[in-house]
Tab-separated table of C-alpha atoms and ligand atoms in Angstrom:
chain	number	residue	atom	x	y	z
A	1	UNK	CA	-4.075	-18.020	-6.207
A	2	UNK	CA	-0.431	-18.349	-6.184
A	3	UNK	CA	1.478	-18.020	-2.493
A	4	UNK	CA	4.460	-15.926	-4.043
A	5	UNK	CA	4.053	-12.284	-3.715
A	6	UNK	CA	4.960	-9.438	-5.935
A	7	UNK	CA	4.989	-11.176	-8.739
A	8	UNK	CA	4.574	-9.751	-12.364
A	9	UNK	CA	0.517	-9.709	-13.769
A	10	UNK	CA	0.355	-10.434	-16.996
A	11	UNK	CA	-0.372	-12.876	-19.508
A	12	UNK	CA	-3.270	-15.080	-18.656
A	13	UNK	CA	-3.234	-13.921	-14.681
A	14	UNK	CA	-4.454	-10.702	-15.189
A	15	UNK	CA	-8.143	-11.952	-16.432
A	16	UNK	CA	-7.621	-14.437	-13.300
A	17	UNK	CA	-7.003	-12.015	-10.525
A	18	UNK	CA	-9.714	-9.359	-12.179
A	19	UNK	CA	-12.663	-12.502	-12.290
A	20	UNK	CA	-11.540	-12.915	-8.295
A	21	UNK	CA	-12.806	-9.518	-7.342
A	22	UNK	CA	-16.138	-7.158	-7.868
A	23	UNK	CA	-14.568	-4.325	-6.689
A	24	UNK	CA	-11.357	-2.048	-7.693
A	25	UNK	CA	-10.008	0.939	-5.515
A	26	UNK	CA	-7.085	3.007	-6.878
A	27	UNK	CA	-5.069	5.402	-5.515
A	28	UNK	CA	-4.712	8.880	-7.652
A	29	UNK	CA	-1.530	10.441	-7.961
A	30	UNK	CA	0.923	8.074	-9.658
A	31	UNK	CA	-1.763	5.808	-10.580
A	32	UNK	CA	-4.325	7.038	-12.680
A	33	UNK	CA	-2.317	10.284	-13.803
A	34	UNK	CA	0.442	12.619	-12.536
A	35	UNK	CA	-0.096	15.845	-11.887
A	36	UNK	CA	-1.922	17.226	-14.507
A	37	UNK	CA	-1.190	14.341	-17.125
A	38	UNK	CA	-3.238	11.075	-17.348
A	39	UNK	CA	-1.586	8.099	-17.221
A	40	UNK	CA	-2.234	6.737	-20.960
A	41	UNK	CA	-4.731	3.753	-21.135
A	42	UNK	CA	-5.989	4.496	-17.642
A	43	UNK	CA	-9.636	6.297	-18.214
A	44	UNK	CA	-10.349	3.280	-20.890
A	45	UNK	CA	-9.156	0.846	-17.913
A	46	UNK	CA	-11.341	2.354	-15.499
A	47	UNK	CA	-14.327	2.905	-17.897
A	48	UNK	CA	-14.098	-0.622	-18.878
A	49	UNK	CA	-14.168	-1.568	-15.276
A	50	UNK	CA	-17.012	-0.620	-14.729
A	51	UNK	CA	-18.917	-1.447	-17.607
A	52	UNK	CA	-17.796	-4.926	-17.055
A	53	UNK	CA	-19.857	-4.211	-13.241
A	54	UNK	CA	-16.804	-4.053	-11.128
A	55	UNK	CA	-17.295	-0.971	-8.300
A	56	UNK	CA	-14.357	1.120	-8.803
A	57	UNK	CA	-13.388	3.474	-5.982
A	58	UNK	CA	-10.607	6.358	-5.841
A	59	UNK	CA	-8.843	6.528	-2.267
A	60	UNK	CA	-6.295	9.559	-2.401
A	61	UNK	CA	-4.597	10.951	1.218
A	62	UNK	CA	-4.746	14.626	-0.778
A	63	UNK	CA	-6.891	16.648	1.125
A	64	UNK	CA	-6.537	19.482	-0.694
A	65	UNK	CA	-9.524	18.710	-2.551
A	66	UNK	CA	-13.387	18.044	-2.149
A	67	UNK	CA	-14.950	15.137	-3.779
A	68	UNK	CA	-16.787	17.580	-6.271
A	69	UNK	CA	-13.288	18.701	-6.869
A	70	UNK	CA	-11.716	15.419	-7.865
A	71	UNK	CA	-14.580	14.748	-10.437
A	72	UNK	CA	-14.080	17.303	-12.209
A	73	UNK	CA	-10.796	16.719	-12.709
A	74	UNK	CA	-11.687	13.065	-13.474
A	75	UNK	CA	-14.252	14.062	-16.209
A	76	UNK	CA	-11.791	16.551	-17.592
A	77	UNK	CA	-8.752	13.803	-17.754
A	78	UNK	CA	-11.751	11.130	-19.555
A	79	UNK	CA	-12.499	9.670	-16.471
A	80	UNK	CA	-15.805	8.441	-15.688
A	81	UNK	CA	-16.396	9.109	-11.869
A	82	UNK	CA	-19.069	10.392	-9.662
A	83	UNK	CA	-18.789	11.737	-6.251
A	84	UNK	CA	-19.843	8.860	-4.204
A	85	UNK	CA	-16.867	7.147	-5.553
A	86	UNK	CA	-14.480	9.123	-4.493
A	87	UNK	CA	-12.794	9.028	-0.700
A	88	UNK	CA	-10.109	11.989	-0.214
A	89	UNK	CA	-8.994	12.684	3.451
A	90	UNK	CA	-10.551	16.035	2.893
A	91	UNK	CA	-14.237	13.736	2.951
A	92	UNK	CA	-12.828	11.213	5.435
A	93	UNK	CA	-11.757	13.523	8.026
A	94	UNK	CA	-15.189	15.000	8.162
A	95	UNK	CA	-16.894	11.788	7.865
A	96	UNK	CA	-14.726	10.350	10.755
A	97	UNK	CA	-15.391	13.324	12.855
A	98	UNK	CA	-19.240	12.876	12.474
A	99	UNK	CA	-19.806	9.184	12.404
A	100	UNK	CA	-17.029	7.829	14.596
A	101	UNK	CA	-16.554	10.996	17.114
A	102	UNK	CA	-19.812	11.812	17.021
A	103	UNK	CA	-18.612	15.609	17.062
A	104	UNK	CA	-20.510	17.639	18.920
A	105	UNK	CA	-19.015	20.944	19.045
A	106	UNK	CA	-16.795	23.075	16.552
A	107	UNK	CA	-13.102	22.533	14.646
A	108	UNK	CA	-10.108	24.845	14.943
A	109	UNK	CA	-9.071	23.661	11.117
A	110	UNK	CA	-5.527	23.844	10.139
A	111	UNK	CA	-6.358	22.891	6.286
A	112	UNK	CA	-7.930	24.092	3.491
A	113	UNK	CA	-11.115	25.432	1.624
A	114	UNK	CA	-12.001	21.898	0.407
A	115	UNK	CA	-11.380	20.498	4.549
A	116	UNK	CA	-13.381	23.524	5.383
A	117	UNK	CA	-16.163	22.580	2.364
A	118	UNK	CA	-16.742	18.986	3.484
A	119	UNK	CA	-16.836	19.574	7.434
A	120	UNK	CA	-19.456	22.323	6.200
A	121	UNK	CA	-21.239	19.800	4.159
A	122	UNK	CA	-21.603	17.465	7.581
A	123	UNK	CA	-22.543	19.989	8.862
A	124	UNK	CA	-19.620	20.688	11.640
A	125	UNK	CA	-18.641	24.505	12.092
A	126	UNK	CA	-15.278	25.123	11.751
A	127	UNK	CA	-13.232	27.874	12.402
A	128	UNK	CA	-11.965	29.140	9.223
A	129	UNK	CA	-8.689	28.884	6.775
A	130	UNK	CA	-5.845	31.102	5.942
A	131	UNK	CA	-3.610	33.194	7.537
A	132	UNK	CA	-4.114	33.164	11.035
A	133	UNK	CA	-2.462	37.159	11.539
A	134	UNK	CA	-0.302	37.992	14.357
A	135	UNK	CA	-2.444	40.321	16.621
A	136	UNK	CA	-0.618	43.751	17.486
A	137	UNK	CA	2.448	43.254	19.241
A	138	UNK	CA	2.325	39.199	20.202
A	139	UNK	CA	4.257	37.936	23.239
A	140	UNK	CA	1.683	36.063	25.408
A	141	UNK	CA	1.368	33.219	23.032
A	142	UNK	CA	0.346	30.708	25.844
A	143	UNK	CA	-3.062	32.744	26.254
A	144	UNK	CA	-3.699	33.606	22.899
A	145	UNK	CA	-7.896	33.916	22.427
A	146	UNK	CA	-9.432	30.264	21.726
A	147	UNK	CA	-13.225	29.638	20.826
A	148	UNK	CA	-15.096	27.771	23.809
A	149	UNK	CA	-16.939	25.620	20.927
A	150	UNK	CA	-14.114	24.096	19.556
A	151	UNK	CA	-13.539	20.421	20.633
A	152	UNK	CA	-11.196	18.957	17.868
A	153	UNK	CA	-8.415	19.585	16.284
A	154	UNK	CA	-8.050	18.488	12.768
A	155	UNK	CA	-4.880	18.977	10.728
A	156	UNK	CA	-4.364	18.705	6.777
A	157	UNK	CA	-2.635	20.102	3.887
A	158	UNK	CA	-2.373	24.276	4.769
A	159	UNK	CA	-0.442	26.106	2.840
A	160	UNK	CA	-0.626	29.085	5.685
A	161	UNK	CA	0.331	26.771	8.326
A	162	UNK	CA	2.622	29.218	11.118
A	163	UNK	CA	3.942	28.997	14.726
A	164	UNK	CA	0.398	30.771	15.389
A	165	UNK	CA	-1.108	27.931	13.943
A	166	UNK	CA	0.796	25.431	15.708
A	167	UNK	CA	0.674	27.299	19.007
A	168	UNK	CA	-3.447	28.099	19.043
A	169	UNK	CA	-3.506	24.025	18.045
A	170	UNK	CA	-1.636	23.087	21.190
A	171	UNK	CA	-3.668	25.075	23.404
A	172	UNK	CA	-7.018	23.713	21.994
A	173	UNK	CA	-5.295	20.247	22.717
A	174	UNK	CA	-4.548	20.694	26.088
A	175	UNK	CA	-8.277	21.141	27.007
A	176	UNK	CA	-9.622	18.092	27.970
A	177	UNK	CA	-11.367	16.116	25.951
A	178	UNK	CA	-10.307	17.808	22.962
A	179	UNK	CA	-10.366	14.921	19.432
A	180	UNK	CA	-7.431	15.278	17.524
A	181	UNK	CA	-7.589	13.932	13.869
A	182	UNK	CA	-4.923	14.267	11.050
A	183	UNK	CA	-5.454	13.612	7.558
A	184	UNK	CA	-2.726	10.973	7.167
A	185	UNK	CA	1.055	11.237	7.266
A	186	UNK	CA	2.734	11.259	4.056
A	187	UNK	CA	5.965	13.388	4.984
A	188	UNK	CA	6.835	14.545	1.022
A	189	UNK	CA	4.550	14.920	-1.799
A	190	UNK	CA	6.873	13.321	-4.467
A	191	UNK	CA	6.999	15.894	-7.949
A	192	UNK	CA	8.517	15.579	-11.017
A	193	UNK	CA	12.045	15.229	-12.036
A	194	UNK	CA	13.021	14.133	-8.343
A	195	UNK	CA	11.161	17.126	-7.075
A	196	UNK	CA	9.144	16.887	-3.758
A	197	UNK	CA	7.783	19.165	-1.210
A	198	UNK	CA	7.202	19.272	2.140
A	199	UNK	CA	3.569	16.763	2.593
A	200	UNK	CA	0.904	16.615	5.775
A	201	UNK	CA	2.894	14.521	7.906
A	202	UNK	CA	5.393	17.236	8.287
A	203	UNK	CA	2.487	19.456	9.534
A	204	UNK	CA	1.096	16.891	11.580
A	205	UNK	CA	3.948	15.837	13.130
A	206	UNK	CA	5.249	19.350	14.507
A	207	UNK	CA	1.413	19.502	15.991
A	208	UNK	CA	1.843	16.166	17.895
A	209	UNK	CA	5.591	17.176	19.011
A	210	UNK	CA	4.226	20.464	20.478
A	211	UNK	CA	0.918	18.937	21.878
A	212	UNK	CA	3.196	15.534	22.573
A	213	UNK	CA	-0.034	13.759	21.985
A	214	UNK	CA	-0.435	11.135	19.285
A	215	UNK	CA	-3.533	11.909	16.275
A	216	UNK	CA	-5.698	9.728	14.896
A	217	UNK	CA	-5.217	9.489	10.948
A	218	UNK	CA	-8.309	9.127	8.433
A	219	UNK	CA	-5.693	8.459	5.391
A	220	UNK	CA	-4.064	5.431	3.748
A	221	UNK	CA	-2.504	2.717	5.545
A	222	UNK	CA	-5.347	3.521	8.546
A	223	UNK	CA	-8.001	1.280	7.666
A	224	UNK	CA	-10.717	3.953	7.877
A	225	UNK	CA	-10.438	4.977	4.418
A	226	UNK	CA	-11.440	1.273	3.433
A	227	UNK	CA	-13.764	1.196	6.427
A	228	UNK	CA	-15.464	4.217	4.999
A	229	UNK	CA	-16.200	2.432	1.282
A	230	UNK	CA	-16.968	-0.699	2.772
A	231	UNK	CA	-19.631	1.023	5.124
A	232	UNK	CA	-21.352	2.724	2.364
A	233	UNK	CA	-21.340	-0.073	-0.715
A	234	UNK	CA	-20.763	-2.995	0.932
A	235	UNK	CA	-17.671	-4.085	-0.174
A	236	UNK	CA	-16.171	-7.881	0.490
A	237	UNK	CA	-12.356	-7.288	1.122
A	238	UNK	CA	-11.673	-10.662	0.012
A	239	UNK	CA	-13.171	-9.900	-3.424
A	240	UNK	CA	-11.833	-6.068	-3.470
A	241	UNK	CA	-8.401	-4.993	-5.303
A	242	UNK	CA	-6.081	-2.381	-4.224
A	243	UNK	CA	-4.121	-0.453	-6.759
A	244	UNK	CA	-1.465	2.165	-5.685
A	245	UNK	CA	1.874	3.537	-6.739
A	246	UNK	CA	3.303	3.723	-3.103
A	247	UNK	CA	4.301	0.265	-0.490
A	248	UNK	CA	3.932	2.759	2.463
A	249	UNK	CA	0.558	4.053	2.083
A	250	UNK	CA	-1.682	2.226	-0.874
A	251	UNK	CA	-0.299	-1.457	-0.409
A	252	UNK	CA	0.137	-1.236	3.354
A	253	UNK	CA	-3.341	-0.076	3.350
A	254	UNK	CA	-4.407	-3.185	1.346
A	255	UNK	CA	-2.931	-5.745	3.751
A	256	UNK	CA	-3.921	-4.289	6.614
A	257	UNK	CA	-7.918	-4.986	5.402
A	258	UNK	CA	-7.215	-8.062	3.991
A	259	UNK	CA	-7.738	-6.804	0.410
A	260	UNK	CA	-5.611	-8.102	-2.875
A	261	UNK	CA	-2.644	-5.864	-3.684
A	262	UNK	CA	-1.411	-4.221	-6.641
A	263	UNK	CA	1.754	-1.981	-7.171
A	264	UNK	CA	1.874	0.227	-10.344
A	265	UNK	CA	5.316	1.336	-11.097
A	266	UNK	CA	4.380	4.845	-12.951
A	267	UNK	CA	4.900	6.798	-9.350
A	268	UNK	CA	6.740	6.190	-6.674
A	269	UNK	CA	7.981	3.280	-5.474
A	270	UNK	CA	9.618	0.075	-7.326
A	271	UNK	CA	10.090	-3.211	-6.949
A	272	UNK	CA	13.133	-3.525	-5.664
A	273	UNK	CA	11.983	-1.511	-3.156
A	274	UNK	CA	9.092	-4.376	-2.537
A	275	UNK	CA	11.524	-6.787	-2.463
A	276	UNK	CA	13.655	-5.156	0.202
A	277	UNK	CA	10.799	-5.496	2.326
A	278	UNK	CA	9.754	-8.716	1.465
A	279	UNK	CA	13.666	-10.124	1.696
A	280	UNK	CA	14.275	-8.485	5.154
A	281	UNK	CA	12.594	-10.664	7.173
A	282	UNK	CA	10.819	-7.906	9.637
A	283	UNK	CA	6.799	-9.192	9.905
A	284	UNK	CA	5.665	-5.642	10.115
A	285	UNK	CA	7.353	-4.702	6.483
A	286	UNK	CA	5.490	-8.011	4.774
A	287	UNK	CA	2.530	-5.450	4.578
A	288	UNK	CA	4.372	-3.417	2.132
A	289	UNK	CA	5.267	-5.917	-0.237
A	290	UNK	CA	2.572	-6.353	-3.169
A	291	UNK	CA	0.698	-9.461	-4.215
A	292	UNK	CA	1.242	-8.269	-7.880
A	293	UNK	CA	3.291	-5.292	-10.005
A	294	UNK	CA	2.368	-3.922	-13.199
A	295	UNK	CA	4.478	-1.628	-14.973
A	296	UNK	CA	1.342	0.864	-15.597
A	297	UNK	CA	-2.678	-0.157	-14.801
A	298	UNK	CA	-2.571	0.305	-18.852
A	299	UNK	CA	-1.581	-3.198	-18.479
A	300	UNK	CA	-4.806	-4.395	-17.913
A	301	UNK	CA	-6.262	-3.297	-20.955
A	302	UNK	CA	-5.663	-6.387	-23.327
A	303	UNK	CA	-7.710	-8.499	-20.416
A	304	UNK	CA	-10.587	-6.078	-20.108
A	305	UNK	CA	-10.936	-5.557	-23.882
A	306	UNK	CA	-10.882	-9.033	-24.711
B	25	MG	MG1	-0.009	7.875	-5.267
């Protein structure tokens, strides 16, 4: 394959880099739809995927969903998907927590149901979602009540997070020996029409200021999410494709397990973007910069259908 990166697939190229792997992971959002939408062309690209044997994975840092969750949605959108095949940070996190830590002991959970649903469905106790309430009249924050069993914290999307929630998290943390695990660090969850609000990484981030202790991330670029599909199907990351919508996250993920690299340009980033990285020299920004752009993964139709 060619030693220039970012450069355009199309033509002739794409049947060349598709016959060079077995196995296809995309990111969600900005990839295979937005929002609500589908991405047109993208179910029939997936669905022919697959019937042409390639695995096909879906690795999204939203962990405001469970697996079960993201199928639906997948079936409903024309997407043919089954559970297995999907890695969220809502499944890594819980995954991580039981394979890797070897948890033995319960979460205080700043997240949601679908965190709370998979750490159930490891079977990890957890110590509930929503509003944590302000108790009668507060003051003596440092000594606020904490549950003896707890021995992580884990921190994702919650839409309830609070200065209670921050402040019961830093206590927990200064126990020793308490895990610490974040779902991944995306700071803004890009909307439309230049819309964005506020993403994980702001939540995580004010955690690890207060507890000024560092946490280990499950989501895209750490190379657990890969780690995690590779464990459980065997994939070769010299034969596996990355697809993703954002340099940061999806394609910095890709070069950091050695996997092929594709940027789609329906979400967020663009290629002058990748070639900012690519022209400025820095080593650690190489990682962002693509082996390949399309302008949508509909691109890849004309190859698969022919
Ligand atoms: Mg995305």
């Amino acid at each position: 394959m060619s030693g220039s990166k970012c450069t355009r697939l199309n033509g002739a190229l794409v049947k060349q880099v598709l016959d060079s792997v077995d196995s296809v992971l995309f990111d969600c959002d900005g990839v295979i739809w937005r929002g609500d939408q589908a991405i047109p062309g993208a179910s029939q690209v997936i669905n022919l995927l697959k019937q042409k044997g390639k695995k096909v994975f879906f690795v999204t840092n939203n962990s405001t969903k469970t697996r079960k969750m993201y199928v639906d949605k997948m079936s409903t959108l024309g997407f043919n998907a089954k559970e297995d095949e999907v890695f969220g940070t809502a499944y890594c996190s819980a995954v991580y927590l039981k394979t890797v830590c070897k948890l033995e002991g319960k979460v205080y959970l700043v997240g949601s149901n679908a965190m709370r649903e998979e750490l159930e469905a490891v079977g990890i106790q957890q110590t509930g979602v929503g509003p944590d309430h302000i108790s009668g009249k507060q003051t003596d924050w440092a000594n606020v009540p904490l549950e003896s069993e707890v021995k992580a914290v884990v921190v994702g999307f919650d839409e309830h997070f609070s200065y209670m929630k921050l402040n019961r998290a830093l206590q927990y943390l200064t126990q020793p020996g308490c895990l610490f695990v974040g779902t991944n660090r995306d700071t803004r969850l890009p909307l439309e029409g230049g819309k964005a609000v506020p993403g994980t990484g702001c939540l995580l981030q004010a955690v690890e200021t207060a507890a000024q202790r560092q946490a280990q991330t499950v989501g895209k670029p750490n190379h657990f999410m890969f780690d995690c599909v590779a464990s459980q199907f065997g994939v070769d990351p010299s034969r596996c494709l990355m697809v993703g919508d954002r340099l940061d996250t999806d394609i910095m993920l890709g070069s950091n397990c050695g996997l092929k690299t594709l940027l789609t340009l329906t979400g967020v980033s663009t290629v002058a973007d990748a070639e900012a990285h690519q022209k400025s020299g820095c080593a650690e920004r190489q990682g962002m910069v693509p082996d390949y752009y399309v302008e949508s993964i509909a691109d890849l139709l004309p190859a698969l259908q022919g």
